[in-house]
Coordinates of N, CA and C in Angstrom, one line a residue:
X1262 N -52.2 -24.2 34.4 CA -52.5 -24.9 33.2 C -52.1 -23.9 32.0
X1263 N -51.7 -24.6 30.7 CA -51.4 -23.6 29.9 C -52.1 -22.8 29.4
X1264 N -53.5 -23.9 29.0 CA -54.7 -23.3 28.8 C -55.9 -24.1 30.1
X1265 N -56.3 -22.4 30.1 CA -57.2 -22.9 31.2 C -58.5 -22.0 30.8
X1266 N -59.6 -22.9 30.4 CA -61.0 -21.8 29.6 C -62.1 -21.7 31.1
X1267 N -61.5 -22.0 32.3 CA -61.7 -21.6 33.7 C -61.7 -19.7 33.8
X1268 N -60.4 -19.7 33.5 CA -59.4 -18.4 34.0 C -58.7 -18.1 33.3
X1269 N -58.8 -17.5 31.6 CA -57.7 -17.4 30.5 C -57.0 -16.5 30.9
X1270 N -57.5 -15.7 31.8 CA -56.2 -14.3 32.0 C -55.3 -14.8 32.7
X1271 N -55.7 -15.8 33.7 CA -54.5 -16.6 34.4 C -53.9 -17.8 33.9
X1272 N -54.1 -18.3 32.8 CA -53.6 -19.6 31.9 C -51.6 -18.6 31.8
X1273 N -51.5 -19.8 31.5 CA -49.9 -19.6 31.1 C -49.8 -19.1 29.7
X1274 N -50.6 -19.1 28.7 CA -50.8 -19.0 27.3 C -51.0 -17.2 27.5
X1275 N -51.9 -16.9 28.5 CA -52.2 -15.3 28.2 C -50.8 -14.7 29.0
X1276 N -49.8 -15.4 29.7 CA -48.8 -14.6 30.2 C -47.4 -14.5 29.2
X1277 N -47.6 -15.1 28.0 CA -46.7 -14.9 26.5 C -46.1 -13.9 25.9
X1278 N -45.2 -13.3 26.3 CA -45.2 -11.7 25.2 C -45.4 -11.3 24.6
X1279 N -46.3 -9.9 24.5 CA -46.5 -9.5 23.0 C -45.0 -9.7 21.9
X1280 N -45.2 -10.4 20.6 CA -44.3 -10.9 19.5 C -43.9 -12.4 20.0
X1281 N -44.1 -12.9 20.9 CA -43.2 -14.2 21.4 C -44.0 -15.4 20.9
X1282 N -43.5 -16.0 20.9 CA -44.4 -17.2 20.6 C -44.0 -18.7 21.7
X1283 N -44.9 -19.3 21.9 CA -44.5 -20.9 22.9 C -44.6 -21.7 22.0
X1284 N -43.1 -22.7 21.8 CA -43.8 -24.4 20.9 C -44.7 -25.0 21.3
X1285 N -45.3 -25.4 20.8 CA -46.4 -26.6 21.2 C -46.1 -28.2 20.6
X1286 N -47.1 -28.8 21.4 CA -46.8 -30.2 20.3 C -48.0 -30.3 19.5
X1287 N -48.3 -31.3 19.0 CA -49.7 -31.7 18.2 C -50.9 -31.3 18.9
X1288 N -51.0 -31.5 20.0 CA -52.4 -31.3 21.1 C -52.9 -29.4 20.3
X1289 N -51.9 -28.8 19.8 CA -52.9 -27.4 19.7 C -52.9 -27.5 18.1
X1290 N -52.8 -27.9 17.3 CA -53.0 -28.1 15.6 C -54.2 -28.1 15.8
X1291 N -54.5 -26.7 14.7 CA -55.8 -26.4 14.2 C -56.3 -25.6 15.1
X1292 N -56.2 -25.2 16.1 CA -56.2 -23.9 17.3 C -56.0 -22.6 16.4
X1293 N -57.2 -21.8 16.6 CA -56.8 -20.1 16.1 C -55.8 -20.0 17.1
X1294 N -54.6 -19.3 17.2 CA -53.5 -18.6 18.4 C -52.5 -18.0 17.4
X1295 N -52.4 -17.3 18.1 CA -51.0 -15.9 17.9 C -49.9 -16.3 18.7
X1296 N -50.0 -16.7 19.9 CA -48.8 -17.1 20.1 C -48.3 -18.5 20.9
X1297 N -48.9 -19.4 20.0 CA -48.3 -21.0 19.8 C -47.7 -21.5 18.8
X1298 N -46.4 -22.2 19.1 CA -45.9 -23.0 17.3 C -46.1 -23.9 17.7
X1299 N -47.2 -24.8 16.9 CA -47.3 -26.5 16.8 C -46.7 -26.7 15.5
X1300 N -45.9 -28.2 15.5 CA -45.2 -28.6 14.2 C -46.3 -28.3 13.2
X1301 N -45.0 -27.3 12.1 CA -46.3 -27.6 10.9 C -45.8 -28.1 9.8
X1302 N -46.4 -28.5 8.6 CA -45.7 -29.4 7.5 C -45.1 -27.9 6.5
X1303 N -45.6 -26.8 7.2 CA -44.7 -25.3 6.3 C -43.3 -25.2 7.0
X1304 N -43.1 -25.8 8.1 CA -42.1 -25.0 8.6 C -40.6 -25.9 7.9
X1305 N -39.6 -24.9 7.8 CA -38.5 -25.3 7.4 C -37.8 -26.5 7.9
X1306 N -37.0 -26.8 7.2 CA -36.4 -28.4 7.9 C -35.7 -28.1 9.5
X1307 N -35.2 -26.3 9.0 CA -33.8 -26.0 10.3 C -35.0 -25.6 11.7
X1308 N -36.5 -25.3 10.7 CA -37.7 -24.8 11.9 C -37.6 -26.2 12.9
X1309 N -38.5 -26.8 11.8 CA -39.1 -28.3 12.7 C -37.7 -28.7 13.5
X1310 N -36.8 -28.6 13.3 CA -35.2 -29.6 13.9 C -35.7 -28.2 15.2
X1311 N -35.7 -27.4 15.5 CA -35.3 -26.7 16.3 C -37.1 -26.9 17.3
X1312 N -37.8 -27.2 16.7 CA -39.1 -27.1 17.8 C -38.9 -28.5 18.1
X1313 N -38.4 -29.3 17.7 CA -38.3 -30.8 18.1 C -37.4 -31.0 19.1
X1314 N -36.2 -30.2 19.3 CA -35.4 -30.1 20.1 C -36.0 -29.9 21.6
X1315 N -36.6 -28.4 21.2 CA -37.4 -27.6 22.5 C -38.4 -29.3 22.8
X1316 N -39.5 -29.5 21.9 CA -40.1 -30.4 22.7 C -39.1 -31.3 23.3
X1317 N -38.4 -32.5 22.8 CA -37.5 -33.1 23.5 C -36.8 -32.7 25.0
X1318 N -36.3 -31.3 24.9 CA -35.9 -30.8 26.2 C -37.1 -30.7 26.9
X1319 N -37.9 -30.7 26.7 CA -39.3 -30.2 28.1 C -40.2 -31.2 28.4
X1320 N -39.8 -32.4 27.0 CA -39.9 -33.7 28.0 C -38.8 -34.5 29.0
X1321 N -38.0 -34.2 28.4 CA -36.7 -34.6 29.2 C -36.9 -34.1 30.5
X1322 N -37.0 -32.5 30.4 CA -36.9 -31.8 32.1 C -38.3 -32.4 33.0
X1323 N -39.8 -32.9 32.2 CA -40.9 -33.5 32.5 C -40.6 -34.9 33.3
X1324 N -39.2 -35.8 32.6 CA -39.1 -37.1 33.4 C -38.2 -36.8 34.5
X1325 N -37.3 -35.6 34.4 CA -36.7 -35.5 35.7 C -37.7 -34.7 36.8
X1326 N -38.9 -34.6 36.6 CA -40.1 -33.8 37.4 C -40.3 -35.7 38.0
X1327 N -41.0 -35.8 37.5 CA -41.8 -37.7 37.4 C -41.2 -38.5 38.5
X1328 N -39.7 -37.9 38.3 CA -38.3 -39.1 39.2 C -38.4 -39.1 40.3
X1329 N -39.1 -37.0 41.1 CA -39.6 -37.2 42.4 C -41.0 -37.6 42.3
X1330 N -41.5 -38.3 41.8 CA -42.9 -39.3 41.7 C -44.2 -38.0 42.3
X1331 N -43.8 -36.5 42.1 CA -44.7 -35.7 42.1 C -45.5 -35.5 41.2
X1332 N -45.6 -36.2 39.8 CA -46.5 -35.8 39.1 C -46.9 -37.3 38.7
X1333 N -46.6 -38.1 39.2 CA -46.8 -39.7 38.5 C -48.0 -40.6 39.8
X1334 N -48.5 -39.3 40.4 CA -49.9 -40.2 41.7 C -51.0 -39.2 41.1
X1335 N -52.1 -39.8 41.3 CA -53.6 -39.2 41.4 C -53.6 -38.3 42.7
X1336 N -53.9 -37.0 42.6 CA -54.3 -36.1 43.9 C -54.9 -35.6 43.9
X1337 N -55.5 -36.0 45.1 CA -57.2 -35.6 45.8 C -56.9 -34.1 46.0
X1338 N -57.7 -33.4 45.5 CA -57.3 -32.1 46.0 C -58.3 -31.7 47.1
X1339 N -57.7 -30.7 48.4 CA -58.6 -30.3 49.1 C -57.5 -29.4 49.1
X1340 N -57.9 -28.0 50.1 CA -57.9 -26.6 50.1 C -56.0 -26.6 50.0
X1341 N -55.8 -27.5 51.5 CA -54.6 -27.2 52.1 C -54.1 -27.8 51.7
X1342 N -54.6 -29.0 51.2 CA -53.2 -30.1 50.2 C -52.7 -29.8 49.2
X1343 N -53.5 -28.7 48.3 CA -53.6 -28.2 47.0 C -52.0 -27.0 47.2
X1344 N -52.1 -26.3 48.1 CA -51.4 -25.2 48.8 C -50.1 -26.4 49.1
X1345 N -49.8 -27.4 50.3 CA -48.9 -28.1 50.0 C -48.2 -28.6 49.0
X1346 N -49.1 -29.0 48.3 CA -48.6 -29.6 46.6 C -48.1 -28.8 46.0
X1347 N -48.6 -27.2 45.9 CA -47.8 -26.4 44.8 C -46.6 -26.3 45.3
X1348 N -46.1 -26.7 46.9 CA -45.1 -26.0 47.2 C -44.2 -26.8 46.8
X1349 N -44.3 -28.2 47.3 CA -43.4 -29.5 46.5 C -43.4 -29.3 45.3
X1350 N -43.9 -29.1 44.2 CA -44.0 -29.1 43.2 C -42.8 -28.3 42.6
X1351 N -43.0 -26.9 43.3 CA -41.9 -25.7 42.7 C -40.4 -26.2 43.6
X1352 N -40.3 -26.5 44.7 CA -38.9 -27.2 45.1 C -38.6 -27.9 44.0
X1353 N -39.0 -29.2 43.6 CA -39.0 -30.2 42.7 C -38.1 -29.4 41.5
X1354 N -39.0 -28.8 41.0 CA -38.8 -27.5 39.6 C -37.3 -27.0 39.8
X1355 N -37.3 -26.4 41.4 CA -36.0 -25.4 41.8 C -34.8 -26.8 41.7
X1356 N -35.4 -27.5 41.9 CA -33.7 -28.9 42.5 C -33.7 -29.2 40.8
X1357 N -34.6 -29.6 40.1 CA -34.2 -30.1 38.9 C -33.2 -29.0 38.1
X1358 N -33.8 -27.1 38.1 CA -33.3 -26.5 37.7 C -31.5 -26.2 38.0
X1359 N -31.5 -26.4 39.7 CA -30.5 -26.1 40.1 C -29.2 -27.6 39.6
X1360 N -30.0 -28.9 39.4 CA -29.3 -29.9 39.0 C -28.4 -29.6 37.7
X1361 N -29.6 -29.1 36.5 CA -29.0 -28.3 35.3 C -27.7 -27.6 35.4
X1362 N -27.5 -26.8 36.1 CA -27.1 -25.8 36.5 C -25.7 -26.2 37.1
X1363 N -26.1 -27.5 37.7 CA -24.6 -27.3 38.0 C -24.1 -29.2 37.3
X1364 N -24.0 -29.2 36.1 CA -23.4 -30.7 35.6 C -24.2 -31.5 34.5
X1365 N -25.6 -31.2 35.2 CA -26.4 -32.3 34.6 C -27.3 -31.4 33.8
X1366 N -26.7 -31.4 32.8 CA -27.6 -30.9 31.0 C -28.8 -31.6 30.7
X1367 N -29.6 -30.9 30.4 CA -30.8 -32.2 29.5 C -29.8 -32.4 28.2
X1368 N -28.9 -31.6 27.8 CA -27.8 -32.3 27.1 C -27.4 -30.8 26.3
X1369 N -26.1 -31.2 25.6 CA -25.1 -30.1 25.2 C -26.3 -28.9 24.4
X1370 N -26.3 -27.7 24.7 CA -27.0 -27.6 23.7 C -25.7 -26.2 22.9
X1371 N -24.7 -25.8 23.4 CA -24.1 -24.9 23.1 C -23.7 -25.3 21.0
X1372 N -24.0 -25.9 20.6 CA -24.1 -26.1 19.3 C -24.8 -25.6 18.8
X1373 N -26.2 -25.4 19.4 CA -27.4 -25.0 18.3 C -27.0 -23.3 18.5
X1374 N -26.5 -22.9 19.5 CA -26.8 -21.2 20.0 C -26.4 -20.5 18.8

């Protein structure tokens, strides 16, 4: 989880670089953090176009997650299914990545670079 008030040292938010920052969407507005950008009504027209993108692409790569219907079931978690799951989960991740990779863009992005 990104945030997880379980285990913050293990949340994805405390593995952030010192200076870096993660976009967020609306879900963290109004959060003390150092290093999250949720849309803000300060940020520049070229800001917001560019965190809207990032969201866009990480939902896009989200529906090609969904397509192998691993994140779209209710799961019961027990010890060893939990250990299964993660493993499907990261194949899933590796085939979508490797899809990217070779044809299939979440779309051109060689414009914005």
């Amino acid at each position: 989880m990104f945030r997880n008030p379980d285990d913050p040292e293990n949340s994805l938010k405390a593995k952030i670089p010192e200076g870096k920052k993660a976009i967020a969407d609306k879900g963290y507005l109004g959060e003390q953090h150092t290093t999250i950008a949720p849309p803000s009504q300060y940020d520049s027209r070229e800001l917001a176009e560019f965190k809207n993108r990032a969201r866009e692409r990480h939902e896009n790569f989200n529906a090609r997650k969904k397509s192998f219907n691993v994140l779209s079931n209710t799961f019961r978690i027990t010890k060893n299914k939990k250990e299964k799951h993660k493993i499907v989960f990261e194949v899933v991740c590796i085939l979508c990545q490797y899809d990217m990779e070779n044809g299939h863009r979440l779309w051109d992005v060689e414009q914005f670079l």
